[in-house]
Short mmCIF file of C-alpha atoms and ligand atoms in Angstrom, two decimals:
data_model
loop_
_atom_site.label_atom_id
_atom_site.label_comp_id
_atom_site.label_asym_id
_atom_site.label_seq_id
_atom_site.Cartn_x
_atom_site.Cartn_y
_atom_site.Cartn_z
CA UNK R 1 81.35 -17.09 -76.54
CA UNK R 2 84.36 -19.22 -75.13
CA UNK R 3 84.19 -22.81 -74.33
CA UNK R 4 84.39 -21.44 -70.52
CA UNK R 5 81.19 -19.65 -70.83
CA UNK R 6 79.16 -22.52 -72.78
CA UNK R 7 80.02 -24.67 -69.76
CA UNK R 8 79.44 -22.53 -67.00
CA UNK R 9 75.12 -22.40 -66.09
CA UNK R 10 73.13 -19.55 -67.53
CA UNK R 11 73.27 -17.64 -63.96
CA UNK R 12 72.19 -14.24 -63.61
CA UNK R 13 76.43 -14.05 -62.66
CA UNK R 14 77.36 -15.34 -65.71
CA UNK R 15 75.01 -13.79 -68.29
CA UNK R 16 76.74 -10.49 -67.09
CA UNK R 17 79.74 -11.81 -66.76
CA UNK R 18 79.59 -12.95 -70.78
CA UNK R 19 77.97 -8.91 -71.63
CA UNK R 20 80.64 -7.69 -70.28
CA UNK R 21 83.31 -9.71 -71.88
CA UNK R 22 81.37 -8.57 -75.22
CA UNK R 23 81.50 -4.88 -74.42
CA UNK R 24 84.41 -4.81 -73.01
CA UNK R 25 86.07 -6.53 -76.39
CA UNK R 26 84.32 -4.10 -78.73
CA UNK R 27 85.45 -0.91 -76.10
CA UNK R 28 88.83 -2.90 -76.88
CA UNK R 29 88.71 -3.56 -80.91
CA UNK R 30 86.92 -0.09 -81.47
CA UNK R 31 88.68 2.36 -79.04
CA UNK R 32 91.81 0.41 -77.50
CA UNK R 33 90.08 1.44 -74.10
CA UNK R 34 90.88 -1.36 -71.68
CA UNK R 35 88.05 -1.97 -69.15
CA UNK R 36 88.62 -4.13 -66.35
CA UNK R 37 86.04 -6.46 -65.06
CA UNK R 38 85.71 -4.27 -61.65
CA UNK R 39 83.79 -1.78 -63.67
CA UNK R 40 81.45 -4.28 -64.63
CA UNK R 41 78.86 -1.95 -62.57
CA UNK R 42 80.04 1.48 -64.29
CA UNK R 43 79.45 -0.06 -67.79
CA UNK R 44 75.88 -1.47 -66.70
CA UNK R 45 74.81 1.69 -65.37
CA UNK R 46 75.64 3.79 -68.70
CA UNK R 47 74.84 0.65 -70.87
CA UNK R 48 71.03 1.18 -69.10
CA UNK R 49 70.75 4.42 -70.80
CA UNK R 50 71.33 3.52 -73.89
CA UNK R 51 69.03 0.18 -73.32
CA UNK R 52 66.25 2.96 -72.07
CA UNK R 53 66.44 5.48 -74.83
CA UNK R 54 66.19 2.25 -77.91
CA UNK R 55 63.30 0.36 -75.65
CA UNK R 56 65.51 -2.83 -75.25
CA UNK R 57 64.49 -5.27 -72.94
CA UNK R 58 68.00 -5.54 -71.35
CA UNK R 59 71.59 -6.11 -71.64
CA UNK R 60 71.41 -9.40 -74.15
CA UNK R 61 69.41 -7.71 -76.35
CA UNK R 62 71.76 -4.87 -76.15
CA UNK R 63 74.67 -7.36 -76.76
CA UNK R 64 72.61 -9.02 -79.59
CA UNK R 65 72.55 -5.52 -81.97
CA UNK R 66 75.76 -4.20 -81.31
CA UNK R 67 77.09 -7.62 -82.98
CA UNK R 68 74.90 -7.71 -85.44
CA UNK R 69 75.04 -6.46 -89.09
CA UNK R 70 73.38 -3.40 -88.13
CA UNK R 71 75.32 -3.08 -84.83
CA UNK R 72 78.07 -0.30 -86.85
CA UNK R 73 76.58 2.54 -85.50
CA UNK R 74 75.36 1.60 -82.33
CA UNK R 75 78.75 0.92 -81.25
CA UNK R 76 80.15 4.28 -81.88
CA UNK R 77 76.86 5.24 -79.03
CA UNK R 78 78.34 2.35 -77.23
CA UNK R 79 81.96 3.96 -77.25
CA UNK R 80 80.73 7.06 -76.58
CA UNK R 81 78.49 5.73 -73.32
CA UNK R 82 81.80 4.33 -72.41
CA UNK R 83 84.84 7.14 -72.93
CA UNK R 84 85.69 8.65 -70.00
CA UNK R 85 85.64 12.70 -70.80
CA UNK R 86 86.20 14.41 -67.76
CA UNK R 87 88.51 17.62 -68.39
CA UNK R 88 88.26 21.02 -67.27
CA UNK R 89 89.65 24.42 -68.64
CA UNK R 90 93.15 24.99 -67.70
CA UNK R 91 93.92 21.05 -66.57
CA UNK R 92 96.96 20.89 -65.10
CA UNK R 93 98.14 24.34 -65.37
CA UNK R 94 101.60 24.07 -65.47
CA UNK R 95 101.18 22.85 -69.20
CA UNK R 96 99.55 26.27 -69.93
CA UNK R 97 102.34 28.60 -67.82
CA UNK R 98 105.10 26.45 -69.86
CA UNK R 99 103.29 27.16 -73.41
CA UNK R 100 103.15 30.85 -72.21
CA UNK R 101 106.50 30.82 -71.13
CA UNK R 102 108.87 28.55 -72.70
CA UNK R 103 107.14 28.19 -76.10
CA UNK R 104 105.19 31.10 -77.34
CA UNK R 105 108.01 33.05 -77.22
CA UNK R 106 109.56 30.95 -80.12
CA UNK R 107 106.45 30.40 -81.65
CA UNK R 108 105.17 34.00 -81.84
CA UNK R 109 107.95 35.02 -84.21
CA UNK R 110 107.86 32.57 -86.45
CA UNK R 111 103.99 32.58 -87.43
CA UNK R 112 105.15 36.78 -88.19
CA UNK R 113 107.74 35.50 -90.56
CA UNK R 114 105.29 33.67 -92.41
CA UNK R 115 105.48 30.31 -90.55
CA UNK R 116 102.71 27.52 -90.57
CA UNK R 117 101.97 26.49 -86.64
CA UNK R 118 99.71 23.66 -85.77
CA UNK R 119 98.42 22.69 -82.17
CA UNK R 120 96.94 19.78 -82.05
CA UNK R 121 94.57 18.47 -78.72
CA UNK R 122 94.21 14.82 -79.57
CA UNK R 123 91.44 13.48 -76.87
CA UNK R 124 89.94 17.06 -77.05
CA UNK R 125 86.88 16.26 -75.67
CA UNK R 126 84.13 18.75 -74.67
CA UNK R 127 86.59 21.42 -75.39
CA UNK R 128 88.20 23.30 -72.80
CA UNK R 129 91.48 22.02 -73.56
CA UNK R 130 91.83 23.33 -77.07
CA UNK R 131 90.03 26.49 -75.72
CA UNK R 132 92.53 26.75 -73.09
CA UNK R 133 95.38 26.86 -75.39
CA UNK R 134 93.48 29.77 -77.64
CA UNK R 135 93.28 32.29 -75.14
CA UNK R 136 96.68 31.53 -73.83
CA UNK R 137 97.73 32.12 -77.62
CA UNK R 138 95.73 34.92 -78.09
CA UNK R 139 96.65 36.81 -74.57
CA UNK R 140 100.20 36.37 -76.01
CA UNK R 141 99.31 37.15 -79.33
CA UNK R 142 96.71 39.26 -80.14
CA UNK R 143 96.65 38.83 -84.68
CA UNK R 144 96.90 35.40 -83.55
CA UNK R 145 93.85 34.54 -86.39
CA UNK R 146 95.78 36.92 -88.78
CA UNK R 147 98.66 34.61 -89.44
CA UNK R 148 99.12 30.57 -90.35
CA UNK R 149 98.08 28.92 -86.89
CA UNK R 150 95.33 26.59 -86.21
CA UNK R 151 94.42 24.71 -83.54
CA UNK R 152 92.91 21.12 -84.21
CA UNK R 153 90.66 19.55 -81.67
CA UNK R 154 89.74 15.86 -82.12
CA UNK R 155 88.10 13.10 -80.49
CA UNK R 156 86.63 9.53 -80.65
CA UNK R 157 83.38 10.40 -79.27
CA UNK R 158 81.03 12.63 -81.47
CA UNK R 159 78.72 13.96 -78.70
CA UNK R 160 81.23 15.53 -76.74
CA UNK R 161 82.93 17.36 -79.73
CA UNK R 162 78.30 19.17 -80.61
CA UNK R 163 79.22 20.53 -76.81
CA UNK R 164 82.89 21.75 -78.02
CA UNK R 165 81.23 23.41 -81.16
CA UNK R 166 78.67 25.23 -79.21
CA UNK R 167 80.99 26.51 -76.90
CA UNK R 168 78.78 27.02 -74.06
CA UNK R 169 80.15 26.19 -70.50
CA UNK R 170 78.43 26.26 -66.84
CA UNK R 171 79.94 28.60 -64.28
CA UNK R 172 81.68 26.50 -62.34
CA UNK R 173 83.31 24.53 -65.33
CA UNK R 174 84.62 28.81 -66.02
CA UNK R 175 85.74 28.92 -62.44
CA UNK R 176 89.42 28.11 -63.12
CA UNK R 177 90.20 30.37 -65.91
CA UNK R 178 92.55 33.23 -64.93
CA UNK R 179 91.93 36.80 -63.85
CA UNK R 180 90.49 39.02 -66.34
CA UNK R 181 89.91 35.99 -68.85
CA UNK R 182 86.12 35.45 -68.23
CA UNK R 183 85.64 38.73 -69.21
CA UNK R 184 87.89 39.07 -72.50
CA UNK R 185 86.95 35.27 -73.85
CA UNK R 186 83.39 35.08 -72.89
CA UNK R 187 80.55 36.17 -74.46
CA UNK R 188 76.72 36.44 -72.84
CA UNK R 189 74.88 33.60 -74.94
CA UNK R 190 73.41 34.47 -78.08
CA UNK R 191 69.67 32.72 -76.78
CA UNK R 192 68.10 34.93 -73.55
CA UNK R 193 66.91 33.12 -71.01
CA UNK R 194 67.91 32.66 -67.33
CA UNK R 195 70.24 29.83 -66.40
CA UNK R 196 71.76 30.22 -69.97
CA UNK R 197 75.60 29.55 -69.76
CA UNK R 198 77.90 32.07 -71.68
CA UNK R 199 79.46 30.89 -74.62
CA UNK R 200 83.32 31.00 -75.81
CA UNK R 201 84.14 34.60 -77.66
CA UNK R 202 84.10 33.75 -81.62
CA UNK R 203 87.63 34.81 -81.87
CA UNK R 204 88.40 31.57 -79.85
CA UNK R 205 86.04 29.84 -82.08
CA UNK R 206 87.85 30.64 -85.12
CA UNK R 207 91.30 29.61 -83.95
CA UNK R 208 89.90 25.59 -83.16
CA UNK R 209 88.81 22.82 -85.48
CA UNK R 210 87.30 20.20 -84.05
CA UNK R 211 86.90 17.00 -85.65
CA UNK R 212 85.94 12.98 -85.00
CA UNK R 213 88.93 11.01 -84.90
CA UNK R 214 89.99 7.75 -83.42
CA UNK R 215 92.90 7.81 -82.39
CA UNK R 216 93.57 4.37 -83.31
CA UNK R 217 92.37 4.55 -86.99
CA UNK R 218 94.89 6.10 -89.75
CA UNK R 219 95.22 9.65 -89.15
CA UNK R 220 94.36 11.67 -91.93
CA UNK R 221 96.36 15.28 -91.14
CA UNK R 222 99.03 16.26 -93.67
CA UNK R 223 102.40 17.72 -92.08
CA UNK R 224 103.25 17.78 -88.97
CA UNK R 225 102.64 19.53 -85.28
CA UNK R 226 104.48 21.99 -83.29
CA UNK R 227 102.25 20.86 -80.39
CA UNK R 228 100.21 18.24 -79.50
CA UNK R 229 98.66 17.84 -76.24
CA UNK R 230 97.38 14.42 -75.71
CA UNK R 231 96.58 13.84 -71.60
CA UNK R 232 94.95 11.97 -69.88
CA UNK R 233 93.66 9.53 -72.99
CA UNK R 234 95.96 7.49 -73.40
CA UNK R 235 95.88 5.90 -69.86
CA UNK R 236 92.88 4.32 -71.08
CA UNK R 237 94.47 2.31 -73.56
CA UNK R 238 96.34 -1.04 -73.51
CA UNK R 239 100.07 -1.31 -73.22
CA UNK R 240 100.35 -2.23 -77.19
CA UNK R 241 98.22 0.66 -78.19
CA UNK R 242 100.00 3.04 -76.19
CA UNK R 243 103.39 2.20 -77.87
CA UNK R 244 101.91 2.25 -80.97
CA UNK R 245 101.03 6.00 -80.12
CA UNK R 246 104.06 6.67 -78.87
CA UNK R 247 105.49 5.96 -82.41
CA UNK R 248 102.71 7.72 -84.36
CA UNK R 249 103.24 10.97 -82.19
CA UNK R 250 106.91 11.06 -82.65
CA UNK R 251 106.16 11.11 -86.55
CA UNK R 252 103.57 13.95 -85.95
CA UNK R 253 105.46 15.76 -84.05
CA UNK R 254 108.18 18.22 -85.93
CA UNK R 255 111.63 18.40 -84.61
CA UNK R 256 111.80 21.12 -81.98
CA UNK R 257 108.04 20.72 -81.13
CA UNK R 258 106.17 19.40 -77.93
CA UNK R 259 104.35 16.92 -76.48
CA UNK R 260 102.51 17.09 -73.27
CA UNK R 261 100.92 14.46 -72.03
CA UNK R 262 98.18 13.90 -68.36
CA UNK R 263 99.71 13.76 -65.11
CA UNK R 264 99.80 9.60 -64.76
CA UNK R 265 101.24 9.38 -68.35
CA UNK R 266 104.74 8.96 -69.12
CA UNK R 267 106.99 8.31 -72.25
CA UNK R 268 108.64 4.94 -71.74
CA UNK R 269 112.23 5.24 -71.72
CA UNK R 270 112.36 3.28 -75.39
CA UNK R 271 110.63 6.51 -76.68
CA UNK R 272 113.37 9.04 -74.70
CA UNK R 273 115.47 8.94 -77.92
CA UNK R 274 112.98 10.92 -80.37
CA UNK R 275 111.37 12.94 -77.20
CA UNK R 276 113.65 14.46 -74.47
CA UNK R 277 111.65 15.56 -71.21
CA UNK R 278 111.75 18.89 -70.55
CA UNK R 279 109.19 19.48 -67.86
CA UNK R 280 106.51 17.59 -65.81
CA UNK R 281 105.17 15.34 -68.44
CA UNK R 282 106.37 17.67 -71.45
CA UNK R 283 108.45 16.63 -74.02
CA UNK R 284 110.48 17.63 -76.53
CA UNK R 285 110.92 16.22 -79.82
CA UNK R 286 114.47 15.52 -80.84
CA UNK R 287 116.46 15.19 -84.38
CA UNK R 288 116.96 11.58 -83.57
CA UNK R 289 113.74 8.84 -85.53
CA UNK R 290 111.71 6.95 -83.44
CA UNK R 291 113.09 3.68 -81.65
CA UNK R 292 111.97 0.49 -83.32
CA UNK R 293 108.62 -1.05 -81.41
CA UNK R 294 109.46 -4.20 -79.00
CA UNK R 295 107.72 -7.05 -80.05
CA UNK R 296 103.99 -7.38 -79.43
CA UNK R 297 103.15 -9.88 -76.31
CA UNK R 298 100.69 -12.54 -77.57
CA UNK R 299 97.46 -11.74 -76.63
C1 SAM D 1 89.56 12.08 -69.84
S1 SAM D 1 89.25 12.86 -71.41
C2 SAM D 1 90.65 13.96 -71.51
C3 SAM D 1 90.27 15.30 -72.08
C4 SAM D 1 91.43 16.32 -72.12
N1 SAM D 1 92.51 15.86 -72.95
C5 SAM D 1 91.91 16.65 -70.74
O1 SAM D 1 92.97 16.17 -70.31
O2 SAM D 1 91.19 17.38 -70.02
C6 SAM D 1 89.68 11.55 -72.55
C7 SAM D 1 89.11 11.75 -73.95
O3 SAM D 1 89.71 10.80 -74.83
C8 SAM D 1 88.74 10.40 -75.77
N2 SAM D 1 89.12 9.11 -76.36
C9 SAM D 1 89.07 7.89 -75.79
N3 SAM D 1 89.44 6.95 -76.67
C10 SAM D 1 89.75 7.60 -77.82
C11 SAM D 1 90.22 7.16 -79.10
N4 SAM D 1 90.41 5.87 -79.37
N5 SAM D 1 90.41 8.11 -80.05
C12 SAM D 1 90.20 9.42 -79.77
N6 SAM D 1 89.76 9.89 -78.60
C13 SAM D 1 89.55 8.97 -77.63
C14 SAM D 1 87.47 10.31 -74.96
O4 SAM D 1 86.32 10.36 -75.77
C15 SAM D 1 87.61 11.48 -74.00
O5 SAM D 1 86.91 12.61 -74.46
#
């Protein structure tokens, strides 16, 4: 609690104002997800869930176990009551015509010869991103599972990577796929049952790893990526954590390999040494090492 708070009267106003403050730091410390104080009412409302479904009183009690000693797991709920995971299959479909386009043709030839390719979708989460990029691959590239390529999937918040793993999407979230996919990359769902949603073809299944990572922790992968696709996550984070990514991707990244990142996301021009653009908000990585990192502002 700041001095500010102790002085301020134990209002209604300012009881809130100080649970916020505490979520918002741990959101902060945990994820690097900045929330500003205007979603105050977006993080009560999913905060009330959570409050419901462990028969808390209300939000100080929630505030009381998620710093306590036995407040470690509860906060990975917390983060994942507060991530953001909207996606959608085929996001920003430009992304998908330049992989068919510009980069499969490069890629195919190599995984023949024997080469090891690696896709990663960093910020995966319920899957239709990483799905997205299998049946463009495997359209393309029909052994695709014969050879060396993998796709891995990760992301901070465990419950949205059981719905990747099942596999199972609602009609309309199948809507945008393109002609003729529904029917080569679906598969009716293995439970009867009306109102049961079809479920991604195992061949799709095979080509994707998913896994829980945060981003901000060490990363654990050996070698590096041909691709990684990493939108719309990173607008989430604070300008520090961002450049810190920035850095971390260029050293994932191989040299002649991609990044693509969401639609309001760009590479800061410190970072254009080590990735060239190449189209809207795709990169490429470059021969040259990463730029040093500008001082951190005091926080
Ligand atoms: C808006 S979704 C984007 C999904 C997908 N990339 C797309 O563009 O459709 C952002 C995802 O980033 C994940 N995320 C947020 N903070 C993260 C962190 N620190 N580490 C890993 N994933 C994180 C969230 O859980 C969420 O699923």
């Amino acid at each position: 609690m700041t001095i500010a708070h102790r002085l301020q009267p134990d209002t209604r106003a300012t009881r809130e104002r100080r649970q916020f403050d505490i979520i918002a730091a741990i959101a902060r410390a945990d994820a690097g997800l900045m929330i500003p104080p205007e979603k105050a009412p977006m993080v009560f409302a999913r905060i009330t869930k959570r409050i419901r479904q462990l028969g808390l009183a209300d939000a100080e009690q929630y505030c009381a176990l998620v710093l306590g000693s036995d407040g470690t797991s509860e906060r990975r709920h917390l983060i994942s009551a507060l991530t953001t995971n909207v996606t959608g299959f085929f996001r920003e479909r430009h992304h998908f015509d330049f992989l068919r386009r510009q980069i499969l043709p490069d890629i195919v030839p190599r995984a023949k010869r024997g080469e090891r390719i690696r896709i990663w979708s960093a910020g995966c989460s319920s899957g239709p991103e990483p799905y997205s990029i299998a049946m463009v691959l495997l359209d393309a590239f029909q052994d695709a599972r014969d050879y060396d390529i993998r796709i891995l999937a990760t992301d901070i918040d465990a419950e949205v990577l059981d719905v990747a793993r099942a596999g199972r999407y609602g009609i309309e979230q199948l809507a945008p796929l393109p002609d003729g996919y529904q029917k080569r990359f679906l598969r009716a769902p293995h439970t009867d049952g009306p109102g049961c949603p079809p479920e991604v073809a195992p061949e799709l299944k095979q080509l994707v790893r998913f896994k829980e990572l945060n981003l901000l922790a060490p990363w654990p992968m050996r070698g590096t990526f041909d691709l990684i696709f990493c939108r719309n996550v990173v607008i989430y984070f604070d300008q520090d954590t961002q450049m810190d990514l920035w850095s971390r991707f260029a050293g994932a990244c191989k040299t002649g390999g991609h990044l693509f990142l969401g639609h309001s996301e760009r590479l800061p021009q410190t970072f254009h040494g080590a990735f060239r653009p190449v189209a809207t908000t795709t990169y490429l990585r470059t021969p040259a090492s990463p730029p040093e990192q500008p001082p951190r502002k005091e926080s």
